[in-house]
Amino acid sequence: MATAGDPQLVLDARAQLGEGAIWNDARQRLHWIDINGWRVFTYDPATGENHPGNVGQTVGTVVPRAGGGLMLALHEGFARFDPDTGRVTLLPRPPEHDPALVRFNDGKCDPAGRFWAGTMALVKGPKPLGRLHRLDADGTMHVMLRDVGTSNGIAWSLDRRTMYYIDTPLLRVDAFDYDDATGAIGNRRTVITIPPDIGRPDGSTLDAEGMLWIAMYNGWSVTRWNPLTGERLQTIRLPVARVTSCAFGGPDLDTLYLTSARTGLTDEQLAAQPLAGGLFQVKPGVRGVRAPAYQG
Ligand code: CA
């Protein structure tokens, strides 16, 4: 495999909690978010423009919608979003979702275009309060997992038969058998164990060779893993500790975009990583795969 170039700063965005990078293949734009800043950004690599939208509450993730516009997982639930007008249309409250206790966090669409997003507790407690939700193209919502700590990276294998899922506090990647026809999951097992000294697993994405990229929160890096063997294949260092999400983009899907966070860092830590909250890119020598859009 080709060796990676050095990561480059794309935007000195100083996001509080930059997150949710996803390439919109139809529009050739990168979407990303600032969870704590209530912002959804649309970045155009051709012009350098980074168009912001304020969505009025914390936003956990963004995905393209096949019918136009974007879908969000907001604090309160799923929503449609038009980045051109800024209009937010909140869908009915998902089952078992209590915004007084939890907020939505990371999520993505499965290969059939269902939108999966999970939640995390607003205040850390003894019991994991999060859920993993699924919004189908017909608008129906399903609770897919309970007792989730911090629902994060989610990705599907190239053969559409396996779902890879990160509940961050568990420091591992679990796999599920996934039925592309129905969206059902089962047979949960651990496929990657993250050593505690390399950071916490956050967002993830799959590359065209079926390998899994994981953004390492407090790990100053993005890592590449073989989910079939559990082996770590590659580590790309970044000048920021809190690397939060990763997504392949660009016309050839050969650029890996990375978001990062400033939240929780002391003044002293920020002085040592002034680019925290920035958007970065690197050419890792492998291509990604298209992110499916929501089909509803
Ligand atoms: Ca995340």
Tab-separated table of C-alpha atoms and ligand atoms in Angstrom:
chain	number	residue	atom	x	y	z
A	1	MET	CA	0.000	0.000	0.000
A	2	ALA	CA	1.168	3.540	-0.743
A	3	THR	CA	2.396	5.507	2.243
A	4	ALA	CA	0.363	8.411	3.546
A	5	GLY	CA	1.341	12.012	3.008
A	6	ASP	CA	1.317	14.373	5.955
A	7	PRO	CA	-2.100	15.628	7.080
A	8	GLN	CA	-2.860	19.194	6.032
A	9	LEU	CA	-5.078	21.764	7.678
A	10	VAL	CA	-8.106	22.501	5.483
A	11	LEU	CA	-9.935	24.958	7.745
A	12	ASP	CA	-8.749	26.593	10.963
A	13	ALA	CA	-12.376	26.334	12.047
A	14	ARG	CA	-11.869	26.247	15.843
A	15	ALA	CA	-14.993	24.135	16.218
A	16	GLN	CA	-15.914	23.277	19.814
A	17	LEU	CA	-16.780	19.705	18.875
A	18	GLY	CA	-16.136	19.255	15.181
A	19	GLU	CA	-17.683	15.982	14.043
A	20	GLY	CA	-19.742	14.110	11.480
A	21	ALA	CA	-17.581	14.391	8.346
A	22	ILE	CA	-19.378	12.890	5.336
A	23	TRP	CA	-18.838	13.297	1.603
A	24	ASN	CA	-21.904	14.212	-0.422
A	25	ASP	CA	-21.096	12.504	-3.699
A	26	ALA	CA	-24.051	13.988	-5.599
A	27	ARG	CA	-23.028	17.556	-4.755
A	28	GLN	CA	-19.258	16.996	-4.417
A	29	ARG	CA	-19.266	18.705	-1.033
A	30	LEU	CA	-18.130	17.703	2.441
A	31	HIS	CA	-20.645	18.098	5.241
A	32	TRP	CA	-19.479	18.291	8.831
A	33	ILE	CA	-20.851	19.620	12.090
A	34	ASP	CA	-19.999	21.390	15.327
A	35	ILE	CA	-22.129	19.483	17.834
A	36	ASN	CA	-21.840	22.055	20.613
A	37	GLY	CA	-21.923	24.994	18.208
A	38	TRP	CA	-25.265	23.815	16.704
A	39	ARG	CA	-23.735	24.151	13.247
A	40	VAL	CA	-23.933	22.082	10.063
A	41	PHE	CA	-21.272	23.048	7.530
A	42	THR	CA	-21.090	22.446	3.794
A	43	TYR	CA	-17.522	22.685	2.533
A	44	ASP	CA	-16.716	22.989	-1.160
A	45	PRO	CA	-13.117	21.894	-1.838
A	46	ALA	CA	-13.251	23.476	-5.295
A	47	THR	CA	-13.774	27.006	-3.894
A	48	GLY	CA	-12.778	26.671	-0.236
A	49	GLU	CA	-16.166	27.998	0.839
A	50	ASN	CA	-17.455	26.553	4.139
A	51	HIS	CA	-21.150	27.412	4.320
A	52	PRO	CA	-22.545	27.310	7.891
A	53	GLY	CA	-26.094	26.580	9.015
A	54	ASN	CA	-27.380	27.064	12.581
A	55	VAL	CA	-29.789	24.261	13.481
A	56	GLY	CA	-30.821	25.629	16.893
A	57	GLN	CA	-29.786	22.705	19.106
A	58	THR	CA	-26.950	20.197	19.399
A	59	VAL	CA	-26.560	18.121	16.277
A	60	GLY	CA	-25.068	14.613	16.420
A	61	THR	CA	-24.655	13.751	12.766
A	62	VAL	CA	-25.552	14.678	9.187
A	63	VAL	CA	-26.209	12.536	6.105
A	64	PRO	CA	-27.283	13.424	2.561
A	65	ARG	CA	-30.890	12.797	1.576
A	66	ALA	CA	-31.510	11.219	-1.836
A	67	GLY	CA	-34.524	13.472	-2.403
A	68	GLY	CA	-32.444	16.597	-1.784
A	69	GLY	CA	-31.129	18.383	1.251
A	70	LEU	CA	-29.788	16.667	4.346
A	71	MET	CA	-30.933	14.573	7.275
A	72	LEU	CA	-29.814	15.323	10.818
A	73	ALA	CA	-29.886	13.600	14.162
A	74	LEU	CA	-30.583	16.548	16.468
A	75	HIS	CA	-30.714	16.544	20.268
A	76	GLU	CA	-34.469	15.923	20.099
A	77	GLY	CA	-34.571	13.481	17.205
A	78	PHE	CA	-34.340	13.066	13.448
A	79	ALA	CA	-34.857	16.091	11.195
A	80	ARG	CA	-34.727	17.190	7.589
A	81	PHE	CA	-32.475	20.144	6.847
A	82	ASP	CA	-32.164	22.386	3.807
A	83	PRO	CA	-28.665	23.879	3.932
A	84	ASP	CA	-29.572	26.494	1.322
A	85	THR	CA	-32.487	28.005	3.276
A	86	GLY	CA	-31.520	26.875	6.806
A	87	ARG	CA	-34.972	25.328	7.301
A	88	VAL	CA	-35.118	22.521	9.904
A	89	THR	CA	-38.097	20.107	9.944
A	90	LEU	CA	-38.127	17.911	13.041
A	91	LEU	CA	-39.659	14.434	12.640
A	92	PRO	CA	-41.819	12.824	15.363
A	93	ARG	CA	-40.000	11.875	18.556
A	94	PRO	CA	-38.230	8.504	18.217
A	95	PRO	CA	-39.496	5.741	20.528
A	96	GLU	CA	-37.786	5.567	23.946
A	97	HIS	CA	-35.954	8.859	23.275
A	98	ASP	CA	-35.928	11.224	26.267
A	99	PRO	CA	-34.100	14.492	25.445
A	100	ALA	CA	-33.981	15.316	29.175
A	101	LEU	CA	-31.573	12.407	29.630
A	102	VAL	CA	-29.798	11.825	26.306
A	103	ARG	CA	-28.887	13.539	23.055
A	104	PHE	CA	-28.270	12.141	19.602
A	105	ASN	CA	-24.663	11.542	18.584
A	106	ASP	CA	-22.990	9.820	15.609
A	107	GLY	CA	-24.837	7.996	12.827
A	108	LYS	CA	-24.806	7.054	9.149
A	109	CYS	CA	-26.960	5.426	6.473
A	110	ASP	CA	-26.774	1.721	5.780
A	111	PRO	CA	-26.272	0.460	2.195
A	112	ALA	CA	-30.066	0.328	1.691
A	113	GLY	CA	-30.456	3.981	2.729
A	114	ARG	CA	-31.871	3.605	6.242
A	115	PHE	CA	-30.571	6.243	8.669
A	116	TRP	CA	-29.026	4.843	11.876
A	117	ALA	CA	-28.067	7.166	14.736
A	118	GLY	CA	-27.401	6.612	18.400
A	119	THR	CA	-27.620	8.542	21.624
A	120	MET	CA	-25.558	9.222	24.734
A	121	ALA	CA	-26.336	10.437	28.233
A	122	LEU	CA	-26.187	14.198	28.871
A	123	VAL	CA	-24.666	13.499	32.282
A	124	LYS	CA	-22.403	10.547	32.926
A	125	GLY	CA	-24.063	8.049	35.256
A	126	PRO	CA	-23.682	4.444	36.376
A	127	LYS	CA	-26.068	3.030	33.757
A	128	PRO	CA	-25.643	3.424	29.986
A	129	LEU	CA	-28.773	5.280	28.845
A	130	GLY	CA	-28.076	5.444	25.121
A	131	ARG	CA	-29.893	3.707	22.299
A	132	LEU	CA	-29.150	2.964	18.677
A	133	HIS	CA	-32.095	4.077	16.527
A	134	ARG	CA	-32.978	3.319	12.917
A	135	LEU	CA	-35.086	5.561	10.684
A	136	ASP	CA	-36.377	3.678	7.649
A	137	ALA	CA	-37.169	5.185	4.257
A	138	ASP	CA	-40.911	4.958	5.041
A	139	GLY	CA	-40.415	7.099	8.162
A	140	THR	CA	-40.825	4.290	10.678
A	141	MET	CA	-38.393	4.301	13.607
A	142	HIS	CA	-36.935	1.339	15.435
A	143	VAL	CA	-34.844	0.931	18.589
A	144	MET	CA	-32.030	-1.391	17.511
A	145	LEU	CA	-29.832	-1.423	20.654
A	146	ARG	CA	-30.256	-0.427	24.294
A	147	ASP	CA	-27.746	0.132	27.123
A	148	VAL	CA	-25.384	2.109	24.895
A	149	GLY	CA	-22.750	4.328	26.552
A	150	THR	CA	-21.658	6.698	23.772
A	151	SER	CA	-22.985	5.675	20.367
A	152	ASN	CA	-20.322	6.482	17.799
A	153	GLY	CA	-18.784	5.175	14.572
A	154	ILE	CA	-20.954	2.911	12.440
A	155	ALA	CA	-20.074	1.338	9.094
A	156	TRP	CA	-21.123	-1.549	6.850
A	157	SER	CA	-18.942	-4.114	5.109
A	158	LEU	CA	-18.548	-4.033	1.324
A	159	ASP	CA	-20.618	-7.214	0.943
A	160	ARG	CA	-23.461	-5.596	2.964
A	161	ARG	CA	-23.546	-8.487	5.405
A	162	THR	CA	-21.810	-7.000	8.465
A	163	MET	CA	-22.281	-3.829	10.510
A	164	TYR	CA	-19.361	-2.428	12.526
A	165	TYR	CA	-20.269	-0.400	15.576
A	166	ILE	CA	-18.386	1.605	18.200
A	167	ASP	CA	-19.757	2.261	21.687
A	168	THR	CA	-16.797	4.401	22.743
A	169	PRO	CA	-16.459	3.565	26.483
A	170	LEU	CA	-16.153	-0.137	25.608
A	171	LEU	CA	-12.887	0.601	23.716
A	172	ARG	CA	-13.693	-1.839	20.939
A	173	VAL	CA	-15.430	-2.369	17.631
A	174	ASP	CA	-18.275	-4.859	17.607
A	175	ALA	CA	-19.632	-6.551	14.489
A	176	PHE	CA	-23.206	-7.645	13.841
A	177	ASP	CA	-24.672	-9.806	11.129
A	178	TYR	CA	-26.682	-7.324	9.059
A	179	ASP	CA	-29.610	-8.111	6.764
A	180	ASP	CA	-29.634	-5.540	3.959
A	181	ALA	CA	-33.188	-6.474	2.942
A	182	THR	CA	-34.753	-5.850	6.360
A	183	GLY	CA	-32.182	-3.860	8.370
A	184	ALA	CA	-32.152	-6.512	11.094
A	185	ILE	CA	-28.948	-7.075	13.098
A	186	GLY	CA	-27.814	-9.941	15.304
A	187	ASN	CA	-24.921	-12.131	16.459
A	188	ARG	CA	-22.983	-9.336	18.183
A	189	ARG	CA	-19.272	-10.067	18.685
A	190	THR	CA	-16.100	-8.040	19.256
A	191	VAL	CA	-13.773	-7.799	16.247
A	192	ILE	CA	-11.317	-5.052	17.284
A	193	THR	CA	-10.025	-4.293	20.779
A	194	ILE	CA	-8.527	-0.816	21.217
A	195	PRO	CA	-5.543	-0.600	23.572
A	196	PRO	CA	-6.360	2.048	26.217
A	197	ASP	CA	-3.145	4.011	25.629
A	198	ILE	CA	-3.843	4.992	21.995
A	199	GLY	CA	-7.003	7.045	22.528
A	200	ARG	CA	-10.735	6.401	22.443
A	201	PRO	CA	-12.462	5.133	19.286
A	202	ASP	CA	-14.790	7.776	17.851
A	203	GLY	CA	-16.031	8.099	14.256
A	204	SER	CA	-15.256	5.459	11.635
A	205	THR	CA	-15.443	4.780	7.928
A	206	LEU	CA	-14.677	1.901	5.593
A	207	ASP	CA	-12.214	2.019	2.687
A	208	ALA	CA	-12.437	0.279	-0.689
A	209	GLU	CA	-10.313	-2.603	0.618
A	210	GLY	CA	-12.812	-3.281	3.397
A	211	MET	CA	-10.541	-1.921	6.114
A	212	LEU	CA	-11.889	0.270	8.904
A	213	TRP	CA	-10.591	3.781	9.681
A	214	ILE	CA	-11.173	5.047	13.207
A	215	ALA	CA	-10.735	8.602	14.504
A	216	MET	CA	-8.915	8.440	17.843
A	217	TYR	CA	-10.248	10.890	20.443
A	218	ASN	CA	-7.384	11.943	22.730
A	219	GLY	CA	-5.184	9.783	20.503
A	220	TRP	CA	-3.694	12.454	18.158
A	221	SER	CA	-4.362	10.168	15.202
A	222	VAL	CA	-6.557	8.301	12.793
A	223	THR	CA	-5.973	4.538	12.643
A	224	ARG	CA	-6.644	1.822	10.049
A	225	TRP	CA	-7.688	-1.680	11.117
A	226	ASN	CA	-8.468	-5.025	9.575
A	227	PRO	CA	-11.871	-5.968	11.030
A	228	LEU	CA	-11.372	-9.580	9.940
A	229	THR	CA	-8.232	-10.067	12.067
A	230	GLY	CA	-8.440	-7.217	14.603
A	231	GLU	CA	-4.995	-6.038	13.539
A	232	ARG	CA	-4.005	-2.344	13.471
A	233	LEU	CA	-2.509	-1.654	10.044
A	234	GLN	CA	-1.652	2.033	10.077
A	235	THR	CA	-1.553	5.134	12.280
A	236	ILE	CA	-1.549	8.669	10.858
A	237	ARG	CA	-0.612	11.318	13.404
A	238	LEU	CA	-2.365	14.695	13.614
A	239	PRO	CA	-1.370	17.899	15.416
A	240	VAL	CA	-4.547	17.747	17.550
A	241	ALA	CA	-5.468	15.308	20.325
A	242	ARG	CA	-9.205	15.058	19.835
A	243	VAL	CA	-9.705	13.566	16.391
A	244	THR	CA	-13.425	12.878	16.131
A	245	SER	CA	-14.540	11.692	12.690
A	246	CYS	CA	-13.169	10.639	9.309
A	247	ALA	CA	-14.639	10.426	5.806
A	248	PHE	CA	-13.229	9.801	2.362
A	249	GLY	CA	-14.081	12.496	-0.158
A	250	GLY	CA	-13.050	14.305	-3.293
A	251	PRO	CA	-13.877	13.356	-6.914
A	252	ASP	CA	-11.806	10.154	-6.602
A	253	LEU	CA	-12.679	9.459	-2.933
A	254	ASP	CA	-8.950	9.422	-2.200
A	255	THR	CA	-8.860	12.231	0.377
A	256	LEU	CA	-9.534	11.390	4.003
A	257	TYR	CA	-11.153	14.327	5.797
A	258	LEU	CA	-10.842	14.560	9.571
A	259	THR	CA	-12.646	16.688	12.128
A	260	SER	CA	-11.365	17.620	15.597
A	261	ALA	CA	-12.459	19.224	18.844
A	262	ARG	CA	-11.395	21.973	21.269
A	263	THR	CA	-13.970	21.219	23.935
A	264	GLY	CA	-12.645	20.356	27.369
A	265	LEU	CA	-9.067	21.396	26.626
A	266	THR	CA	-7.303	23.706	29.073
A	267	ASP	CA	-5.646	26.949	27.931
A	268	GLU	CA	-2.318	25.218	28.317
A	269	GLN	CA	-3.423	22.277	26.166
A	270	LEU	CA	-4.834	24.629	23.551
A	271	ALA	CA	-1.520	26.463	23.414
A	272	ALA	CA	0.126	23.147	22.534
A	273	GLN	CA	-2.474	22.320	19.859
A	274	PRO	CA	-3.673	25.656	18.451
A	275	LEU	CA	-5.282	23.927	15.463
A	276	ALA	CA	-7.708	21.971	17.686
A	277	GLY	CA	-11.197	22.213	16.207
A	278	GLY	CA	-9.794	22.361	12.697
A	279	LEU	CA	-10.718	20.328	9.630
A	280	PHE	CA	-7.836	18.311	8.174
A	281	GLN	CA	-7.174	16.186	5.114
A	282	VAL	CA	-4.696	13.489	4.202
A	283	LYS	CA	-4.153	11.234	1.176
A	284	PRO	CA	-3.659	7.839	2.821
A	285	GLY	CA	-2.973	5.903	-0.408
A	286	VAL	CA	-6.296	4.069	-0.455
A	287	ARG	CA	-9.747	5.124	-1.640
A	288	GLY	CA	-13.000	5.196	0.248
A	289	VAL	CA	-16.456	4.085	-0.733
A	290	ARG	CA	-19.508	6.252	-1.399
A	291	ALA	CA	-21.586	7.118	1.675
A	292	PRO	CA	-25.189	6.035	1.053
A	293	ALA	CA	-27.855	8.748	1.187
A	294	TYR	CA	-31.087	8.476	3.153
A	295	GLN	CA	-33.745	7.101	0.815
A	296	GLY	CA	-36.768	8.568	2.604
B	1	CA	CA	-18.388	11.011	17.536
